[in-house]
RNA sequence: GCGGCCAUAGUCUAGUCUGGUUAUGAUCCGAGCCUUCCAAGCUCGUAACCCGGGUUCGAAUCCCGGUGGCCGCACCA
């Protein structure tokens, strides 16, 4: 446990020192837990992740939308968050220990009828059944509700809440989507935006935030299309590390590599369309730079599934800091949400299927961006060694915050002048680049290693003679010398990963 | 929210028990000299006692409250 804590401290220390993230924010006023600032490199990294997410969704024919983060109470009444997104809590009158009232009742009086009860009714039930404090056996205070949504107000007197998920705000647009997609289902949309949860006591730094960026993609789909999903063909031979719930019930913790077609045949997935969503989520995480060995797909046990979810799989990422971390949920939400909004808003949320109105189902991919952000730094971390005496980050080139650093070998004007020209050219080509002239060349390489920059271009006296520069590879610390005319093309291929640095090394 | 432990330069840290000079050291960072590819060297420099109150002639040090962190409980739909 100690080593885990130490490791997350190392990651946090490096992140703070080099400008990935700072907090809890606002630091100069002491900070509030659950809030973090992203520094310049953290923001760059987050942009890269969001771009990877965006590109992956767009390629899968999803369309991006953006909704307000604040919605009036009626929305959350309908979504179930106002009543369901609460914890009924009770406090011991003597030792002041706080309990989840429903859990405590269930514990001391199994089978008690507590589902859907109000706080007043729960208070009554506690009295009737003689439920007492679990630790000191004293009487309990009245049941209070604690809602995890942040409350605010519109104008003078309209109650409103900051969204605890982006999904609900997406569902509200259903009828607009029908028009945009010309009444043709399935319709695929996604949103990347802020969401808020008033956690009682957030811990584990960047992993549990009160304000975070959420990505949610939805497919509105007819039941018959869930079974008949042509795109499944494209991925049927892809192998995913699956940990199904029957396997977990047998005590297994190791995922099994399985072809998607086989997983479907074995009944791990009921619907090809849902299985395809699970694969899409997995491929998004691969595109964000996670290696396959550090990921697994874990199916929710029936008991941990939300009431609306018919099936749920999580993507978990292995970290040195915290072990397996839940990073993404893929849910089969059925038609729960649209039906609820139809009922509460009186707006029709259906389409005509075979002359009959039907409310479509929703398949959903949902994840916070900050978790993968932290996990990626954790996964990229490499400790100092004999050949390199700083800790460094081994980001995949495509997601590294800074892609190319440019150094004149020394600070002499005759080297700086061509170096600046090359730097400008690299920036113009669309790379995020940093020019650094401070300190010895070794020190500058070390600085870039520490923030995970995959390539460094150095301009030396040979550059002046023959127009060549050196490109230095972060992972191997090896160098190649190439003409500055082919520099941009080579850098593009290296960053994209279409060529490997080793193949350019002349031995 | 509760209990235990904790909070000193950007980062890591000594000092706190036993109150008393200019608050220790490392590293980082900046400027300069030197330097033709992996933390070189030399010179100079910036930078800290979490916040608020109390006790005291005097508080980084003792007391109270707050905020934040770690661990345990609870929570994480």
Coordinates of C-alpha atoms (C1' of nucleotides) in Angstrom, one line a residue:
Chain A
X1 CA 0.0 0.0 0.0
X2 CA 2.9 2.3 0.9
X3 CA 4.6 1.9 -2.5
X4 CA 1.3 2.7 -4.2
X5 CA 1.0 5.9 -2.3
X6 CA 4.6 6.8 -2.9
X7 CA 4.1 6.2 -6.6
X8 CA 1.1 8.5 -6.9
X9 CA 3.1 11.1 -4.9
X10 CA 5.9 10.8 -7.5
X11 CA 3.4 11.3 -10.4
X12 CA 1.7 14.2 -8.6
X13 CA 5.1 15.7 -7.8
X14 CA 6.3 15.5 -11.4
X15 CA 3.0 16.8 -12.6
X16 CA 3.2 19.8 -10.3
X17 CA 6.8 20.5 -11.0
X18 CA 6.5 20.4 -14.8
X19 CA 3.1 22.1 -15.2
X20 CA 0.8 19.2 -15.9
X21 CA -1.7 19.9 -13.1
X22 CA -1.8 21.9 -9.9
X23 CA -4.1 21.8 -7.0
X24 CA -6.3 21.4 -5.2
X25 CA -7.5 24.7 -6.7
X26 CA -7.6 27.6 -5.7
X27 CA -4.2 27.0 -4.2
X28 CA -3.5 30.5 -2.9
X29 CA -6.7 30.3 -0.9
X30 CA -6.0 26.9 0.6
X31 CA -7.7 24.9 -2.1
X32 CA -11.0 22.9 -2.2
X33 CA -10.6 19.2 -2.7
X34 CA -11.9 17.8 -6.0
X35 CA -10.8 20.8 -8.1
X36 CA -7.6 20.9 -10.1
X37 CA -6.0 23.4 -12.5
X38 CA -4.3 22.1 -15.7
X39 CA -1.0 23.7 -16.4
X40 CA 0.3 24.3 -19.9
X41 CA 1.5 20.7 -20.5
X42 CA -1.6 19.2 -18.9
X43 CA -3.8 21.3 -21.1
X44 CA -1.8 20.2 -24.2
X45 CA -2.1 16.6 -23.1
X46 CA -5.8 17.0 -22.5
X47 CA -6.3 18.6 -25.9
X48 CA -4.5 15.6 -27.5
X49 CA -6.7 13.2 -25.7
X50 CA -9.8 15.1 -26.7
X51 CA -8.7 15.2 -30.3
X52 CA -8.1 11.4 -30.2
X53 CA -11.6 11.0 -28.8
X54 CA -13.1 13.4 -31.3
X55 CA -11.3 11.7 -34.3
X56 CA -12.4 8.2 -33.1
X57 CA -16.0 9.2 -32.7
X58 CA -16.2 11.1 -36.0
X59 CA -14.6 8.1 -37.8
X60 CA -17.3 5.9 -36.3
X61 CA -19.9 8.3 -37.8
X62 CA -20.8 10.1 -34.5
X63 CA -21.7 13.9 -34.6
X64 CA -20.5 16.2 -31.9
X65 CA -22.9 18.5 -30.0
X66 CA -22.6 20.9 -27.0
X67 CA -25.3 21.6 -24.4
X68 CA -25.5 24.0 -21.5
X69 CA -24.0 22.8 -18.2
X70 CA -26.9 24.2 -16.2
X71 CA -30.5 23.0 -16.5
X72 CA -33.6 23.8 -14.6
X73 CA -34.9 21.4 -11.9
X74 CA -37.6 19.8 -14.2
X75 CA -34.9 18.2 -16.3
X76 CA -33.3 16.4 -13.3
X77 CA -36.7 15.5 -11.9
X78 CA -37.4 13.6 -15.1
X79 CA -33.9 12.1 -15.4
X80 CA -34.2 10.7 -11.9
X81 CA -31.2 12.5 -10.6
X82 CA -33.1 14.7 -8.2
X83 CA -34.6 11.7 -6.4
X84 CA -32.2 9.0 -7.3
X85 CA -28.9 10.9 -7.2
X86 CA -29.1 11.3 -3.5
X87 CA -27.9 9.5 -0.5
X88 CA -30.3 9.3 2.4
X89 CA -28.0 9.8 5.5
X90 CA -28.5 9.6 9.2
X91 CA -26.3 10.7 12.0
X92 CA -25.8 8.9 15.4
X93 CA -27.1 11.2 18.1
X94 CA -24.2 10.2 20.4
X95 CA -21.0 9.5 18.5
X96 CA -22.0 11.5 15.4
X97 CA -21.1 8.7 13.0
X98 CA -22.8 9.2 9.7
X99 CA -24.4 6.3 7.8
X100 CA -26.2 5.7 4.6
X101 CA -29.7 5.2 6.1
X102 CA -30.8 2.7 3.5
X103 CA -27.7 0.6 3.8
X104 CA -28.0 0.6 7.6
X105 CA -31.6 -0.5 7.6
X106 CA -30.9 -3.3 5.1
X107 CA -28.0 -4.4 7.2
X108 CA -29.9 -4.6 10.5
X109 CA -33.2 -5.6 9.1
X110 CA -32.7 -7.5 5.8
X111 CA -35.6 -7.4 3.4
X112 CA -37.2 -4.2 4.8
X113 CA -39.2 -2.3 2.3
X114 CA -37.1 0.7 1.7
X115 CA -37.0 1.1 -2.1
X116 CA -38.3 4.5 -3.2
X117 CA -39.1 5.7 0.3
X118 CA -38.8 9.4 1.2
X119 CA -36.6 10.6 4.0
X120 CA -39.6 11.0 6.3
X121 CA -40.6 7.4 5.7
X122 CA -37.1 6.2 6.2
X123 CA -37.0 8.1 9.6
X124 CA -40.2 6.3 10.5
X125 CA -38.8 2.9 9.4
X126 CA -35.7 3.4 11.6
X127 CA -37.9 4.1 14.6
X128 CA -40.3 1.2 13.9
X129 CA -37.6 -1.4 13.3
X130 CA -35.4 -0.1 16.1
X131 CA -32.4 0.5 13.9
X132 CA -29.4 1.9 16.0
X133 CA -25.9 3.2 15.4
X134 CA -23.8 0.3 14.3
X135 CA -20.8 1.2 16.4
X136 CA -22.2 2.6 19.7
X137 CA -25.9 1.3 19.6
X138 CA -27.3 4.8 20.3
X139 CA -30.4 6.2 18.7
X140 CA -30.1 7.8 15.2
X141 CA -31.1 11.2 14.2
X142 CA -33.7 12.0 11.4
X143 CA -32.8 10.9 7.9
X144 CA -31.6 13.7 5.7
X145 CA -30.9 13.6 2.0
X146 CA -27.7 14.5 0.4
X147 CA -27.9 15.3 -3.3
X148 CA -24.8 14.9 -5.3
X149 CA -25.8 17.6 -7.7
X150 CA -24.6 21.2 -7.4
X151 CA -27.5 23.5 -7.0
X152 CA -27.8 27.0 -8.4
X153 CA -30.5 29.4 -9.3
X154 CA -31.7 31.0 -12.5
X155 CA -32.9 34.5 -12.1
X156 CA -34.5 35.2 -8.8
X157 CA -36.3 32.0 -8.0
X158 CA -35.9 29.2 -10.4
X159 CA -34.1 26.2 -9.0
X160 CA -31.5 24.7 -11.3
X161 CA -28.6 22.2 -11.1
X162 CA -25.2 21.8 -12.8
X163 CA -25.4 18.7 -14.8
X164 CA -23.9 15.6 -13.1
X165 CA -23.5 14.0 -16.6
X166 CA -23.6 15.2 -20.1
X167 CA -25.8 12.4 -21.3
X168 CA -29.1 13.8 -20.0
X169 CA -28.5 17.1 -21.8
X170 CA -28.0 15.1 -25.0
X171 CA -31.2 13.2 -24.6
X172 CA -33.2 16.4 -24.4
X173 CA -32.3 17.1 -28.0
X174 CA -33.8 13.9 -29.3
X175 CA -36.5 15.5 -31.4
X176 CA -34.0 17.9 -32.9
X177 CA -31.8 15.0 -33.8
X178 CA -34.7 13.3 -35.6
X179 CA -34.9 16.4 -37.9
X180 CA -31.1 16.6 -38.4
X181 CA -30.8 12.9 -39.2
X182 CA -33.9 13.0 -41.4
X183 CA -35.8 10.5 -39.2
X184 CA -33.3 7.8 -39.9
X185 CA -32.2 5.7 -37.0
X186 CA -29.6 4.8 -35.8
X187 CA -28.5 8.3 -34.8
X188 CA -25.0 8.7 -33.3
X189 CA -24.0 11.8 -31.3
X190 CA -21.4 12.6 -28.7
X191 CA -20.5 15.4 -26.4
X192 CA -17.3 16.5 -24.6
X193 CA -18.0 18.9 -21.8
X194 CA -17.9 19.7 -18.1
X195 CA -20.0 17.9 -15.5
X196 CA -20.2 18.4 -11.8
X197 CA -20.7 16.2 -8.8
X198 CA -20.8 17.4 -5.3
X199 CA -18.8 14.5 -3.8
X200 CA -18.9 14.4 0.0
X201 CA -15.2 13.7 0.4
X202 CA -13.2 13.4 -2.9
X203 CA -9.9 11.6 -2.5
X204 CA -7.3 10.3 -4.9
X205 CA -6.5 13.6 -6.5
X206 CA -7.3 13.7 -10.2
X207 CA -9.3 10.5 -10.1
X208 CA -12.3 11.9 -8.2
X209 CA -13.2 15.5 -9.1
X210 CA -16.2 17.7 -8.3
X211 CA -15.8 19.3 -11.7
X212 CA -14.5 17.3 -14.6
X213 CA -14.7 16.9 -18.3
X214 CA -16.9 14.1 -19.5
X215 CA -17.2 12.4 -22.8
X216 CA -20.4 10.6 -23.7
X217 CA -21.4 9.1 -27.0
X218 CA -24.9 7.8 -27.6
X219 CA -26.5 5.7 -30.3
X220 CA -30.2 6.0 -30.5
X221 CA -31.2 2.7 -32.0
X222 CA -34.2 0.5 -32.7
X223 CA -34.3 -2.8 -31.0
X224 CA -34.3 -4.7 -34.2
X225 CA -31.1 -2.9 -35.4
X226 CA -29.3 -3.8 -32.2
X227 CA -29.4 -7.4 -33.4
X228 CA -28.8 -6.4 -37.0
X229 CA -25.7 -4.3 -36.9
X230 CA -23.6 -4.5 -40.1
X231 CA -20.6 -2.8 -38.7
X232 CA -20.0 -5.7 -36.3
X233 CA -18.6 -7.5 -39.3
X234 CA -15.6 -5.1 -39.4
X235 CA -14.6 -5.9 -35.8
X236 CA -15.6 -9.6 -35.4
X237 CA -12.1 -10.8 -35.5
X238 CA -10.7 -8.2 -33.1
X239 CA -9.5 -9.6 -29.8
X240 CA -10.4 -7.9 -26.5
X241 CA -9.3 -8.7 -23.0
X242 CA -12.6 -9.6 -21.4
X243 CA -13.5 -10.3 -17.8
X244 CA -17.1 -11.3 -17.8
X245 CA -19.3 -11.4 -14.8
X246 CA -19.7 -15.1 -14.7
X247 CA -15.9 -15.4 -14.7
X248 CA -15.7 -12.9 -11.8
X249 CA -18.3 -14.9 -9.9
X250 CA -16.0 -17.8 -10.2
X251 CA -13.3 -15.7 -8.6
X252 CA -11.3 -14.9 -11.7
X253 CA -9.5 -11.6 -12.0
X254 CA -7.5 -12.2 -15.2
X255 CA -9.2 -11.2 -18.4
X256 CA -9.3 -13.6 -21.3
X257 CA -8.4 -12.5 -24.8
X258 CA -11.3 -13.3 -27.0
X259 CA -12.5 -12.5 -30.5
X260 CA -15.6 -10.4 -30.5
X261 CA -17.5 -13.0 -32.6
X262 CA -16.7 -15.6 -30.1
X263 CA -17.7 -13.4 -27.2
X264 CA -21.1 -12.9 -28.9
X265 CA -21.5 -16.6 -29.5
X266 CA -20.7 -17.4 -25.9
X267 CA -23.3 -14.9 -24.7
X268 CA -21.0 -12.4 -23.1
X269 CA -22.8 -9.8 -25.2
X270 CA -26.5 -10.1 -26.1
X271 CA -26.5 -7.5 -28.9
X272 CA -24.0 -7.0 -31.8
X273 CA -24.6 -3.3 -31.7
X274 CA -23.7 -3.1 -28.0
X275 CA -20.7 -5.3 -28.5
X276 CA -19.6 -2.9 -31.2
X277 CA -19.9 0.0 -28.8
X278 CA -17.6 -1.8 -26.3
X279 CA -15.1 -2.3 -29.0
X280 CA -15.4 1.4 -30.0
X281 CA -14.7 2.5 -26.5
X282 CA -11.7 0.2 -26.3
X283 CA -10.4 1.6 -29.6
X284 CA -10.8 5.2 -28.3
X285 CA -8.6 4.3 -25.4
X286 CA -6.0 2.7 -27.7
X287 CA -6.1 5.9 -29.7
X288 CA -5.5 7.9 -26.5
X289 CA -2.3 6.0 -26.2
X290 CA -3.1 3.2 -23.8
X291 CA -1.3 -0.1 -24.4
X292 CA -3.3 -3.2 -24.6
X293 CA -1.5 -4.8 -21.7
X294 CA -2.6 -2.1 -19.3
X295 CA -6.3 -2.4 -20.2
X296 CA -9.1 -4.8 -19.4
X297 CA -12.8 -4.9 -20.0
X298 CA -14.8 -5.9 -16.9
X299 CA -18.5 -6.6 -17.0
X300 CA -20.6 -5.2 -14.1
X301 CA -22.0 -7.8 -11.7
X302 CA -25.8 -7.7 -11.7
X303 CA -25.7 -6.1 -8.2
X304 CA -23.5 -3.1 -9.3
X305 CA -25.5 -2.2 -12.3
X306 CA -27.6 0.9 -12.3
X307 CA -31.3 0.3 -12.2
X308 CA -31.8 1.3 -15.9
X309 CA -28.8 -0.6 -17.3
X310 CA -29.5 -3.8 -19.0
X311 CA -25.8 -4.5 -19.5
X312 CA -22.7 -2.7 -18.5
X313 CA -19.0 -3.1 -19.2
X314 CA -16.1 -1.0 -17.9
X315 CA -12.8 -0.3 -19.3
X316 CA -10.2 -0.5 -16.6
X317 CA -6.6 0.8 -16.8
X318 CA -3.8 -0.6 -14.7
X319 CA -1.9 2.1 -12.9
X320 CA 1.1 1.8 -10.6
X321 CA -0.5 4.5 -8.4
X322 CA -3.9 2.9 -7.7
X323 CA -4.0 -0.6 -9.3
X324 CA -6.9 -1.1 -11.7
X325 CA -8.8 2.1 -12.3
X326 CA -12.3 2.3 -13.7
X327 CA -12.0 4.7 -16.7
X328 CA -15.0 4.2 -18.9
X329 CA -18.5 2.7 -18.8
X330 CA -20.4 1.3 -21.7
X331 CA -24.1 1.0 -20.9
X332 CA -27.1 -0.5 -22.5
X333 CA -29.6 2.0 -21.2
X334 CA -32.6 0.6 -23.0
X335 CA -35.3 3.3 -23.5
X336 CA -35.3 4.4 -19.8
X337 CA -34.2 8.0 -20.4
X338 CA -36.3 8.8 -23.4
X339 CA -39.4 7.3 -21.9
X340 CA -38.9 9.3 -18.7
X341 CA -38.4 12.6 -20.7
X342 CA -41.5 11.8 -22.8
X343 CA -43.5 11.3 -19.6
X344 CA -42.3 14.4 -17.8
X345 CA -42.0 16.8 -20.8
X346 CA -45.1 15.6 -22.6
X347 CA -43.0 15.7 -25.8
X348 CA -43.2 12.7 -28.0
X349 CA -39.9 10.8 -28.0
X350 CA -40.7 8.1 -30.4
X351 CA -40.3 7.2 -34.0
X352 CA -42.7 5.2 -36.2
X353 CA -41.7 1.6 -36.6
X354 CA -43.9 -0.5 -38.8
X355 CA -46.7 2.0 -38.5
X356 CA -46.4 1.9 -34.7
X357 CA -44.8 4.5 -32.4
X358 CA -41.8 3.1 -30.5
X359 CA -39.2 4.7 -28.2
X360 CA -35.7 3.9 -29.3
X361 CA -33.1 2.4 -27.1
X362 CA -29.8 4.1 -26.2
X363 CA -26.4 2.6 -26.2
X364 CA -23.9 4.8 -24.4
X365 CA -20.1 5.2 -23.9
X366 CA -19.2 7.4 -21.0
X367 CA -16.0 8.5 -19.4
X368 CA -14.2 11.3 -17.7
X369 CA -11.2 12.8 -19.5
X370 CA -9.2 13.5 -16.4
X371 CA -8.9 9.9 -15.3
X372 CA -7.3 8.8 -18.6
X373 CA -5.1 11.9 -18.4
X374 CA -3.8 10.8 -15.0
X375 CA -3.6 7.2 -16.0
X376 CA -1.6 8.0 -19.1
X377 CA 1.0 10.0 -17.1
X378 CA 1.1 7.1 -14.6
X379 CA 1.6 4.5 -17.4
X380 CA 4.2 6.7 -19.2
X381 CA 6.3 7.1 -16.1
X382 CA 9.9 5.7 -16.3
X383 CA 12.1 6.0 -13.2
X384 CA 15.6 7.3 -13.4
X385 CA 18.3 4.8 -14.3
X386 CA 22.1 4.6 -14.8
X387 CA 22.0 6.0 -18.3
X388 CA 19.4 8.7 -17.5
X389 CA 19.4 10.3 -14.1
X390 CA 16.0 11.8 -14.2
X391 CA 12.5 10.3 -14.1
X392 CA 11.0 10.6 -17.6
X393 CA 7.7 10.1 -19.4
X394 CA 7.3 7.7 -22.3
X395 CA 4.2 9.1 -23.9
X396 CA 3.3 7.7 -27.3
X397 CA 4.5 10.4 -29.8
X398 CA 1.0 11.1 -31.0
X399 CA -0.2 12.3 -27.6
X400 CA 2.9 13.8 -26.1
X401 CA 2.2 17.4 -25.0
X402 CA 5.3 18.8 -26.8
X403 CA 6.2 16.8 -29.9
X404 CA 9.5 18.4 -30.9
X405 CA 12.0 20.5 -29.1
X406 CA 14.5 22.6 -31.0
X407 CA 18.0 23.4 -29.6
X408 CA 20.9 25.3 -31.0
X409 CA 23.9 23.2 -29.8
X410 CA 25.2 26.4 -28.0
X411 CA 23.8 29.9 -27.5
X412 CA 26.0 31.4 -30.2
X413 CA 24.3 33.8 -32.6
X414 CA 25.5 31.8 -35.7
X415 CA 23.7 28.7 -34.3
X416 CA 20.6 30.5 -32.9
X417 CA 19.8 32.2 -36.2
X418 CA 19.3 29.0 -38.2
X419 CA 17.8 27.3 -35.2
X420 CA 15.1 29.9 -35.0
X421 CA 14.3 29.5 -38.7
X422 CA 13.9 25.7 -38.2
X423 CA 11.8 26.2 -35.1
X424 CA 9.4 28.5 -37.1
X425 CA 9.2 25.9 -39.8
X426 CA 8.3 23.2 -37.3
X427 CA 5.6 25.4 -35.7
X428 CA 4.2 26.4 -39.0
X429 CA 3.9 22.7 -39.9
X430 CA 1.5 22.3 -36.9
X431 CA 3.7 20.8 -34.3
X432 CA 3.6 21.9 -30.7
X433 CA 7.3 22.7 -30.2
X434 CA 9.6 24.3 -27.7
X435 CA 12.8 26.2 -28.3
X436 CA 15.4 26.0 -25.6
X437 CA 18.8 27.5 -25.4
X438 CA 19.3 27.4 -21.6
X439 CA 22.0 25.1 -20.1
X440 CA 24.1 22.3 -21.5
X441 CA 22.7 20.3 -24.4
X442 CA 22.5 17.2 -22.1
X443 CA 20.4 19.2 -19.6
X444 CA 18.0 20.3 -22.3
X445 CA 17.6 16.7 -23.5
X446 CA 16.9 15.7 -19.9
X447 CA 14.3 18.5 -19.5
X448 CA 12.4 17.2 -22.5
X449 CA 12.6 13.6 -21.3
X450 CA 11.0 14.7 -18.1
X451 CA 7.9 16.0 -19.9
X452 CA 7.8 13.2 -22.4
X453 CA 8.9 15.0 -25.6
X454 CA 9.6 12.2 -28.1
X455 CA 12.0 14.1 -30.5
X456 CA 14.6 16.8 -30.2
X457 CA 16.1 18.6 -33.2
X458 CA 19.6 20.1 -32.6
X459 CA 21.3 22.6 -34.9
X460 CA 25.1 22.5 -34.7
X461 CA 28.1 23.7 -36.8
X462 CA 27.6 20.9 -39.3
X463 CA 24.1 22.4 -40.0
X464 CA 25.8 25.6 -41.2
X465 CA 28.2 23.6 -43.5
X466 CA 25.8 21.1 -45.1
X467 CA 22.2 21.9 -44.0
X468 CA 21.7 18.8 -41.9
X469 CA 20.3 18.6 -38.4
X470 CA 20.2 15.9 -35.8
X471 CA 17.0 14.3 -34.6
X472 CA 17.3 12.7 -31.2
X473 CA 14.9 10.0 -30.0
X474 CA 13.7 10.1 -26.4
X475 CA 13.3 6.3 -25.9
X476 CA 16.7 5.2 -27.2
X477 CA 18.6 8.5 -26.7
X478 CA 20.0 7.8 -30.2
X479 CA 20.4 10.3 -32.9
X480 CA 20.2 10.5 -36.7
X481 CA 21.4 13.2 -39.0
X482 CA 19.1 14.3 -41.8
X483 CA 18.8 17.2 -44.2
X484 CA 16.7 20.0 -42.9
X485 CA 14.7 19.8 -46.1
X486 CA 13.3 16.4 -45.2
X487 CA 12.9 17.3 -41.5
X488 CA 9.2 18.1 -41.5
X489 CA 8.2 15.0 -43.5
X490 CA 10.3 12.7 -41.2
X491 CA 8.9 14.3 -38.1
X492 CA 5.4 13.9 -39.3
X493 CA 5.9 10.2 -39.9
X494 CA 7.7 9.7 -36.6
X495 CA 4.9 11.5 -34.6
X496 CA 2.2 9.6 -36.5
X497 CA 4.1 6.4 -35.9
X498 CA 4.1 5.5 -39.6
X499 CA 7.9 5.0 -39.4
X500 CA 9.9 3.9 -36.4
X501 CA 13.0 5.8 -35.3
X502 CA 15.1 2.6 -35.2
X503 CA 14.5 2.1 -38.9
X504 CA 16.3 5.5 -39.6
X505 CA 19.3 4.8 -37.5
X506 CA 22.4 4.1 -39.6
X507 CA 24.6 1.6 -37.9
Chain B
rG1 C1' -18.8 13.8 7.7
rC2 C1' -16.0 11.1 11.9
rG3 C1' -11.2 9.2 14.1
rG4 C1' -5.7 9.0 13.8
rC5 C1' -1.3 11.3 11.6
rC6 C1' 0.4 15.5 8.9
rA7 C1' 1.3 20.9 6.6
rU8 C1' 8.6 25.0 6.1
rA9 C1' 11.3 28.1 -1.1
rG10 C1' 8.9 25.5 -7.7
rU11 C1' 10.2 20.3 -5.7
rC12 C1' 12.3 17.4 -1.5
rU13 C1' 13.7 18.6 3.3
rA14 C1' 16.4 20.3 8.8
rG15 C1' 14.6 22.9 12.8
rU16 C1' 9.0 21.9 16.4
rC17 C1' 9.2 17.6 21.8
rU18 C1' 12.5 21.6 25.4
rG19 C1' 9.5 29.1 22.3
rG20 C1' 14.9 33.2 21.9
rU21 C1' 20.6 35.8 16.5
rU22 C1' 19.9 36.8 9.7
rA23 C1' 15.2 29.7 9.4
rU24 C1' 19.1 24.2 7.4
rG25 C1' 20.6 21.6 3.2
rA26 C1' 19.8 19.6 -1.6
rU27 C1' 17.7 20.2 -6.1
rC28 C1' 15.3 23.2 -9.5
rC29 C1' 15.1 28.0 -11.7
rG30 C1' 17.3 32.9 -13.6
rA31 C1' 21.9 35.9 -15.2
rG32 C1' 27.1 35.6 -16.6
rC33 C1' 31.8 33.0 -18.0
rC34 C1' 33.2 28.5 -20.2
rU35 C1' 31.5 24.7 -23.5
rU36 C1' 31.3 21.4 -30.9
rC37 C1' 25.7 16.4 -28.4
rC38 C1' 23.3 13.6 -23.1
rA39 C1' 22.4 16.5 -15.6
rA40 C1' 30.2 19.2 -16.4
rG41 C1' 32.6 23.4 -13.9
rC42 C1' 33.0 28.4 -11.8
rU43 C1' 30.6 33.3 -10.2
rC44 C1' 26.3 35.8 -8.8
rG45 C1' 21.0 35.8 -7.9
rU46 C1' 15.5 34.8 -6.9
rA47 C1' 12.6 32.0 -3.6
rA48 C1' 9.4 29.3 2.2
rC49 C1' 7.3 28.6 8.0
rC50 C1' -1.0 26.7 5.0
rC51 C1' -4.9 30.6 6.8
rG52 C1' -7.2 33.1 11.1
rG53 C1' -7.2 33.8 16.2
rG54 C1' -5.0 33.1 21.3
rU55 C1' -1.0 32.5 25.2
rU56 C1' 3.9 35.2 25.7
rC57 C1' 8.5 40.4 26.4
rG58 C1' 9.0 37.0 22.1
rA59 C1' 5.7 31.7 18.2
rA60 C1' 7.8 27.9 12.4
rU61 C1' 7.8 25.9 17.5
rC62 C1' 2.6 25.9 22.6
rC63 C1' -3.2 26.2 22.4
rC64 C1' -8.0 26.8 19.6
rG65 C1' -10.6 27.2 14.9
rG66 C1' -10.5 26.8 9.6
rU67 C1' -8.5 24.8 4.9
rG68 C1' -5.8 21.0 2.5
rG69 C1' -3.2 16.0 2.4
rC70 C1' -2.5 10.7 3.8
rC71 C1' -4.6 6.3 6.4
rG72 C1' -9.1 3.9 8.4
rC73 C1' -14.8 4.2 8.4
rA74 C1' -18.5 6.0 5.3
rC75 C1' -19.3 7.7 0.2
rC76 C1' -18.0 7.1 -5.3
rA77 C1' -25.8 6.9 -8.8

